[in-house]
Amino acid sequence: MYFAALLARTEDGWEASDTELDDVETLADLADLAREATADHDDDTVLVFIEQEDAWFGVVRVDGEEDPRIYVSDAAAAARSSYGEILLTDEMLGRDPDASDDLDALDLDGTEDGEPEGTADDDEDEGPADTGEAAPAGPLGDTEILADLGVPEKDLLGLEAGDALSDIAEILGAAEVLETVR
């Protein structure tokens, strides 16, 4: 089960709203959704909380028009989730997005030079190539994402999935507003 909410910091304090991520396909879509929450004040901070029950949580911070900052508590667990995949950008994972696009466009099955399909080499079971692109187990992203809001890196890294978002909201002084949308 997933939980997703937006926490927007305004002049009057934190405002929370639950959000549907069904139409969100990319990090840019998620950032746009966050920015819409503070349409009146373009420079306000918006936190997007995403949690998969007891498996992982993620925080995306959007400050005005700046690039979103991302923290994921367990990248390997998040990689197995459709919502987690939105947060795990190529940059975070150390991938070169252009290199994979070029290789995907090529059809290199060995038959382009008139070679017959089904040669002896095809019978060897070659597992997936180790490209170093697998998401690592454990935290990934900007561990200082909430430091200026009262959640230092050490505390963020010590949070457990399941209670983390409530713990963060408590520190921010937004626990009550977050509970209204849970």
PDB file of C-alpha atoms in Angstrom:
ATOM      1  CA  MET A   1       0.000   0.000   0.000  1.00  0.00           C
ATOM      2  CA  TYR A   2       1.254   3.469  -0.901  1.00  0.00           C
ATOM      3  CA  PHE A   3       0.803   6.818   0.749  1.00  0.00           C
ATOM      4  CA  ALA A   4       1.596  10.095  -0.979  1.00  0.00           C
ATOM      5  CA  ALA A   5       1.136  13.616   0.316  1.00  0.00           C
ATOM      6  CA  LEU A   6       2.255  17.154  -0.395  1.00  0.00           C
ATOM      7  CA  LEU A   7       3.424  19.392   2.429  1.00  0.00           C
ATOM      8  CA  ALA A   8       3.662  23.020   1.379  1.00  0.00           C
ATOM      9  CA  ARG A   9       5.347  25.617   3.596  1.00  0.00           C
ATOM     10  CA  THR A  10       3.485  28.892   3.381  1.00  0.00           C
ATOM     11  CA  GLU A  11       3.500  32.142   5.351  1.00  0.00           C
ATOM     12  CA  ASP A  12       0.836  30.624   7.618  1.00  0.00           C
ATOM     13  CA  GLY A  13       2.732  27.387   8.288  1.00  0.00           C
ATOM     14  CA  TRP A  14       2.566  23.963   6.690  1.00  0.00           C
ATOM     15  CA  GLU A  15      -0.393  22.868   4.581  1.00  0.00           C
ATOM     16  CA  ALA A  16      -0.885  19.227   3.663  1.00  0.00           C
ATOM     17  CA  SER A  17      -2.825  17.603   0.878  1.00  0.00           C
ATOM     18  CA  ASP A  18      -3.018  14.038  -0.215  1.00  0.00           C
ATOM     19  CA  THR A  19      -2.211  13.450  -3.817  1.00  0.00           C
ATOM     20  CA  GLU A  20      -2.817  10.876  -6.479  1.00  0.00           C
ATOM     21  CA  LEU A  21       0.252   9.820  -8.418  1.00  0.00           C
ATOM     22  CA  ASP A  22      -1.632   7.900 -11.115  1.00  0.00           C
ATOM     23  CA  ASP A  23      -0.908  10.559 -13.761  1.00  0.00           C
ATOM     24  CA  VAL A  24       2.693  11.131 -12.636  1.00  0.00           C
ATOM     25  CA  GLU A  25       5.163   9.379 -14.921  1.00  0.00           C
ATOM     26  CA  THR A  26       8.366  11.371 -14.431  1.00  0.00           C
ATOM     27  CA  LEU A  27      10.157  13.415 -11.829  1.00  0.00           C
ATOM     28  CA  ALA A  28       9.283  16.523 -13.868  1.00  0.00           C
ATOM     29  CA  ASP A  29       5.568  15.632 -13.559  1.00  0.00           C
ATOM     30  CA  LEU A  30       5.988  15.239  -9.804  1.00  0.00           C
ATOM     31  CA  ALA A  31       7.808  18.575  -9.521  1.00  0.00           C
ATOM     32  CA  ASP A  32       5.050  20.290 -11.524  1.00  0.00           C
ATOM     33  CA  LEU A  33       2.435  18.767  -9.205  1.00  0.00           C
ATOM     34  CA  ALA A  34       4.355  20.118  -6.202  1.00  0.00           C
ATOM     35  CA  ARG A  35       4.684  23.577  -7.750  1.00  0.00           C
ATOM     36  CA  GLU A  36       0.935  23.697  -8.370  1.00  0.00           C
ATOM     37  CA  ALA A  37       0.418  23.345  -4.615  1.00  0.00           C
ATOM     38  CA  THR A  38       2.015  26.769  -4.127  1.00  0.00           C
ATOM     39  CA  ALA A  39       0.906  28.514  -7.287  1.00  0.00           C
ATOM     40  CA  ASP A  40       0.353  31.755  -5.344  1.00  0.00           C
ATOM     41  CA  HIS A  41       3.898  31.796  -3.940  1.00  0.00           C
ATOM     42  CA  ASP A  42       6.444  30.521  -6.444  1.00  0.00           C
ATOM     43  CA  ASP A  43       9.303  30.467  -3.951  1.00  0.00           C
ATOM     44  CA  ASP A  44       7.628  28.339  -1.257  1.00  0.00           C
ATOM     45  CA  THR A  45       9.027  24.960  -0.296  1.00  0.00           C
ATOM     46  CA  VAL A  46       6.984  21.872  -1.078  1.00  0.00           C
ATOM     47  CA  LEU A  47       7.822  18.411   0.192  1.00  0.00           C
ATOM     48  CA  VAL A  48       6.404  15.381  -1.545  1.00  0.00           C
ATOM     49  CA  PHE A  49       6.201  12.379   0.768  1.00  0.00           C
ATOM     50  CA  ILE A  50       5.891   8.936  -0.783  1.00  0.00           C
ATOM     51  CA  GLU A  51       5.855   5.765   1.249  1.00  0.00           C
ATOM     52  CA  GLN A  52       5.400   2.104   0.519  1.00  0.00           C
ATOM     53  CA  GLU A  53       4.255   0.523   3.741  1.00  0.00           C
ATOM     54  CA  ASP A  54       7.253  -0.701   5.767  1.00  0.00           C
ATOM     55  CA  ALA A  55       9.444  -1.035   2.644  1.00  0.00           C
ATOM     56  CA  TRP A  56      10.769   2.435   1.776  1.00  0.00           C
ATOM     57  CA  PHE A  57       9.991   6.120   1.837  1.00  0.00           C
ATOM     58  CA  GLY A  58      11.016   9.016  -0.323  1.00  0.00           C
ATOM     59  CA  VAL A  59      11.071  12.778   0.047  1.00  0.00           C
ATOM     60  CA  VAL A  60      11.187  15.144  -2.900  1.00  0.00           C
ATOM     61  CA  ARG A  61      11.811  18.793  -2.127  1.00  0.00           C
ATOM     62  CA  VAL A  62      10.823  21.484  -4.580  1.00  0.00           C
ATOM     63  CA  ASP A  63      11.885  25.053  -3.838  1.00  0.00           C
ATOM     64  CA  GLY A  64      10.342  27.350  -6.434  1.00  0.00           C
ATOM     65  CA  GLU A  65      11.746  26.721  -9.886  1.00  0.00           C
ATOM     66  CA  GLU A  66      14.914  24.996  -8.645  1.00  0.00           C
ATOM     67  CA  ASP A  67      15.579  21.385  -9.608  1.00  0.00           C
ATOM     68  CA  PRO A  68      13.892  18.928  -7.255  1.00  0.00           C
ATOM     69  CA  ARG A  69      16.032  17.381  -4.535  1.00  0.00           C
ATOM     70  CA  ILE A  70      15.412  13.708  -3.760  1.00  0.00           C
ATOM     71  CA  TYR A  71      16.057  11.306  -0.897  1.00  0.00           C
ATOM     72  CA  VAL A  72      15.032   7.630  -0.929  1.00  0.00           C
ATOM     73  CA  SER A  73      15.440   5.478   2.180  1.00  0.00           C
ATOM     74  CA  ASP A  74      16.073   2.210   0.302  1.00  0.00           C
ATOM     75  CA  ALA A  75      16.847   2.523  -3.393  1.00  0.00           C
ATOM     76  CA  ALA A  76      16.727  -1.226  -4.083  1.00  0.00           C
ATOM     77  CA  ALA A  77      13.227  -1.527  -2.598  1.00  0.00           C
ATOM     78  CA  ALA A  78      12.086   1.636  -4.385  1.00  0.00           C
ATOM     79  CA  ALA A  79      13.412   0.322  -7.708  1.00  0.00           C
ATOM     80  CA  ARG A  80      10.866  -2.495  -7.490  1.00  0.00           C
ATOM     81  CA  SER A  81       8.051   0.037  -7.223  1.00  0.00           C
ATOM     82  CA  SER A  82       6.472   2.056 -10.000  1.00  0.00           C
ATOM     83  CA  TYR A  83       6.436   5.157  -7.797  1.00  0.00           C
ATOM     84  CA  GLY A  84       9.980   4.524  -6.643  1.00  0.00           C
ATOM     85  CA  GLU A  85      11.178   4.367 -10.223  1.00  0.00           C
ATOM     86  CA  ILE A  86       9.991   7.963 -10.678  1.00  0.00           C
ATOM     87  CA  LEU A  87      12.361   9.100  -7.924  1.00  0.00           C
ATOM     88  CA  LEU A  88      15.375   7.040  -8.977  1.00  0.00           C
ATOM     89  CA  THR A  89      16.701   9.230 -11.742  1.00  0.00           C
ATOM     90  CA  ASP A  90      19.570   8.290 -14.031  1.00  0.00           C
ATOM     91  CA  GLU A  91      21.682  10.929 -12.317  1.00  0.00           C
ATOM     92  CA  MET A  92      21.052   9.446  -8.857  1.00  0.00           C
ATOM     93  CA  LEU A  93      21.911   5.968 -10.083  1.00  0.00           C
ATOM     94  CA  GLY A  94      25.020   7.100 -11.960  1.00  0.00           C
ATOM     95  CA  ARG A  95      23.612   6.144 -15.348  1.00  0.00           C
ATOM     96  CA  ASP A  96      24.342   7.826 -18.643  1.00  0.00           C
ATOM     97  CA  PRO A  97      20.839   8.131 -20.128  1.00  0.00           C
ATOM     98  CA  ASP A  98      22.200   8.842 -23.616  1.00  0.00           C
ATOM     99  CA  ALA A  99      24.276   5.639 -23.750  1.00  0.00           C
ATOM    100  CA  SER A 100      21.347   3.328 -23.053  1.00  0.00           C
ATOM    101  CA  ASP A 101      19.161   5.134 -25.601  1.00  0.00           C
ATOM    102  CA  ASP A 102      21.778   4.635 -28.325  1.00  0.00           C
ATOM    103  CA  LEU A 103      22.153   0.936 -27.583  1.00  0.00           C
ATOM    104  CA  ASP A 104      18.402   0.369 -27.409  1.00  0.00           C
ATOM    105  CA  ALA A 105      18.015   1.816 -30.905  1.00  0.00           C
ATOM    106  CA  LEU A 106      20.413  -0.712 -32.420  1.00  0.00           C
ATOM    107  CA  ASP A 107      19.293  -4.158 -33.503  1.00  0.00           C
ATOM    108  CA  LEU A 108      22.419  -6.211 -32.963  1.00  0.00           C
ATOM    109  CA  ASP A 109      21.139  -9.756 -32.989  1.00  0.00           C
ATOM    110  CA  GLY A 110      23.938 -11.133 -35.179  1.00  0.00           C
ATOM    111  CA  THR A 111      21.823 -11.473 -38.303  1.00  0.00           C
ATOM    112  CA  GLU A 112      22.583  -8.128 -39.914  1.00  0.00           C
ATOM    113  CA  ASP A 113      25.424  -9.568 -42.026  1.00  0.00           C
ATOM    114  CA  GLY A 114      23.395 -12.477 -43.313  1.00  0.00           C
ATOM    115  CA  GLU A 115      24.365 -14.709 -40.411  1.00  0.00           C
ATOM    116  CA  PRO A 116      21.691 -17.347 -39.825  1.00  0.00           C
ATOM    117  CA  GLU A 117      19.590 -17.020 -36.697  1.00  0.00           C
ATOM    118  CA  GLY A 118      20.053 -19.615 -33.960  1.00  0.00           C
ATOM    119  CA  THR A 119      23.820 -20.130 -34.058  1.00  0.00           C
ATOM    120  CA  ALA A 120      25.618 -22.116 -31.370  1.00  0.00           C
ATOM    121  CA  ASP A 121      26.569 -18.895 -29.594  1.00  0.00           C
ATOM    122  CA  ASP A 122      22.879 -18.194 -28.977  1.00  0.00           C
ATOM    123  CA  ASP A 123      22.569 -21.328 -26.858  1.00  0.00           C
ATOM    124  CA  GLU A 124      24.835 -19.960 -24.149  1.00  0.00           C
ATOM    125  CA  ASP A 125      22.894 -18.488 -21.274  1.00  0.00           C
ATOM    126  CA  GLU A 126      24.366 -15.068 -20.745  1.00  0.00           C
ATOM    127  CA  GLY A 127      22.702 -13.400 -17.760  1.00  0.00           C
ATOM    128  CA  PRO A 128      22.117  -9.701 -17.819  1.00  0.00           C
ATOM    129  CA  ALA A 129      25.229  -7.649 -18.257  1.00  0.00           C
ATOM    130  CA  ASP A 130      26.504  -5.991 -15.098  1.00  0.00           C
ATOM    131  CA  THR A 131      26.357  -2.356 -16.064  1.00  0.00           C
ATOM    132  CA  GLY A 132      26.508  -0.967 -12.540  1.00  0.00           C
ATOM    133  CA  GLU A 133      23.023   0.450 -12.980  1.00  0.00           C
ATOM    134  CA  ALA A 134      21.255  -1.576 -10.284  1.00  0.00           C
ATOM    135  CA  ALA A 135      19.861   0.477  -7.449  1.00  0.00           C
ATOM    136  CA  PRO A 136      21.890   0.001  -4.279  1.00  0.00           C
ATOM    137  CA  ALA A 137      20.330  -1.317  -1.100  1.00  0.00           C
ATOM    138  CA  GLY A 138      20.006   1.461   1.425  1.00  0.00           C
ATOM    139  CA  PRO A 139      19.630   5.225   1.246  1.00  0.00           C
ATOM    140  CA  LEU A 140      20.277   7.195  -1.909  1.00  0.00           C
ATOM    141  CA  GLY A 141      20.054  10.852  -2.789  1.00  0.00           C
ATOM    142  CA  ASP A 142      20.398  14.151  -0.973  1.00  0.00           C
ATOM    143  CA  THR A 143      20.825  13.329   2.721  1.00  0.00           C
ATOM    144  CA  GLU A 144      20.894  17.062   3.536  1.00  0.00           C
ATOM    145  CA  ILE A 145      17.478  17.606   1.923  1.00  0.00           C
ATOM    146  CA  LEU A 146      15.801  18.521   5.226  1.00  0.00           C
ATOM    147  CA  ALA A 147      18.776  19.768   7.249  1.00  0.00           C
ATOM    148  CA  ASP A 148      17.739  23.435   7.108  1.00  0.00           C
ATOM    149  CA  LEU A 149      14.248  22.413   8.244  1.00  0.00           C
ATOM    150  CA  GLY A 150      15.512  20.679  11.398  1.00  0.00           C
ATOM    151  CA  VAL A 151      16.183  17.128  10.190  1.00  0.00           C
ATOM    152  CA  PRO A 152      19.951  16.667   9.979  1.00  0.00           C
ATOM    153  CA  GLU A 153      21.533  13.957   7.843  1.00  0.00           C
ATOM    154  CA  LYS A 154      22.192  11.662  10.821  1.00  0.00           C
ATOM    155  CA  ASP A 155      18.543  11.772  11.904  1.00  0.00           C
ATOM    156  CA  LEU A 156      17.234  11.277   8.362  1.00  0.00           C
ATOM    157  CA  LEU A 157      19.444   8.231   7.837  1.00  0.00           C
ATOM    158  CA  GLY A 158      18.218   6.763  11.134  1.00  0.00           C
ATOM    159  CA  LEU A 159      14.523   6.846  10.210  1.00  0.00           C
ATOM    160  CA  GLU A 160      12.713   3.577   9.533  1.00  0.00           C
ATOM    161  CA  ALA A 161      10.102   3.123   6.816  1.00  0.00           C
ATOM    162  CA  GLY A 162       6.639   3.068   8.317  1.00  0.00           C
ATOM    163  CA  ASP A 163       7.126   5.856  10.881  1.00  0.00           C
ATOM    164  CA  ALA A 164       9.545   8.104   9.007  1.00  0.00           C
ATOM    165  CA  LEU A 165       7.094  10.502   7.394  1.00  0.00           C
ATOM    166  CA  SER A 166       5.257  11.063  10.666  1.00  0.00           C
ATOM    167  CA  ASP A 167       8.586  11.576  12.446  1.00  0.00           C
ATOM    168  CA  ILE A 168       9.693  14.116   9.837  1.00  0.00           C
ATOM    169  CA  ALA A 169       6.348  15.931  10.021  1.00  0.00           C
ATOM    170  CA  GLU A 170       6.632  16.046  13.823  1.00  0.00           C
ATOM    171  CA  ILE A 171      10.049  17.726  13.604  1.00  0.00           C
ATOM    172  CA  LEU A 172       8.713  20.190  11.016  1.00  0.00           C
ATOM    173  CA  GLY A 173       5.742  21.041  13.227  1.00  0.00           C
ATOM    174  CA  ALA A 174       3.386  19.628  10.617  1.00  0.00           C
ATOM    175  CA  ALA A 175       2.307  16.356  12.229  1.00  0.00           C
ATOM    176  CA  GLU A 176      -1.303  17.431  12.709  1.00  0.00           C
ATOM    177  CA  VAL A 177      -1.769  18.630   9.135  1.00  0.00           C
ATOM    178  CA  LEU A 178      -0.143  15.468   7.757  1.00  0.00           C
ATOM    179  CA  GLU A 179      -2.437  13.268   9.858  1.00  0.00           C
ATOM    180  CA  THR A 180      -5.476  14.994   8.349  1.00  0.00           C
ATOM    181  CA  VAL A 181      -4.598  13.560   4.940  1.00  0.00           C
ATOM    182  CA  ARG A 182      -3.401  10.110   6.034  1.00  0.00           C
TER     183      ARG A 182
END
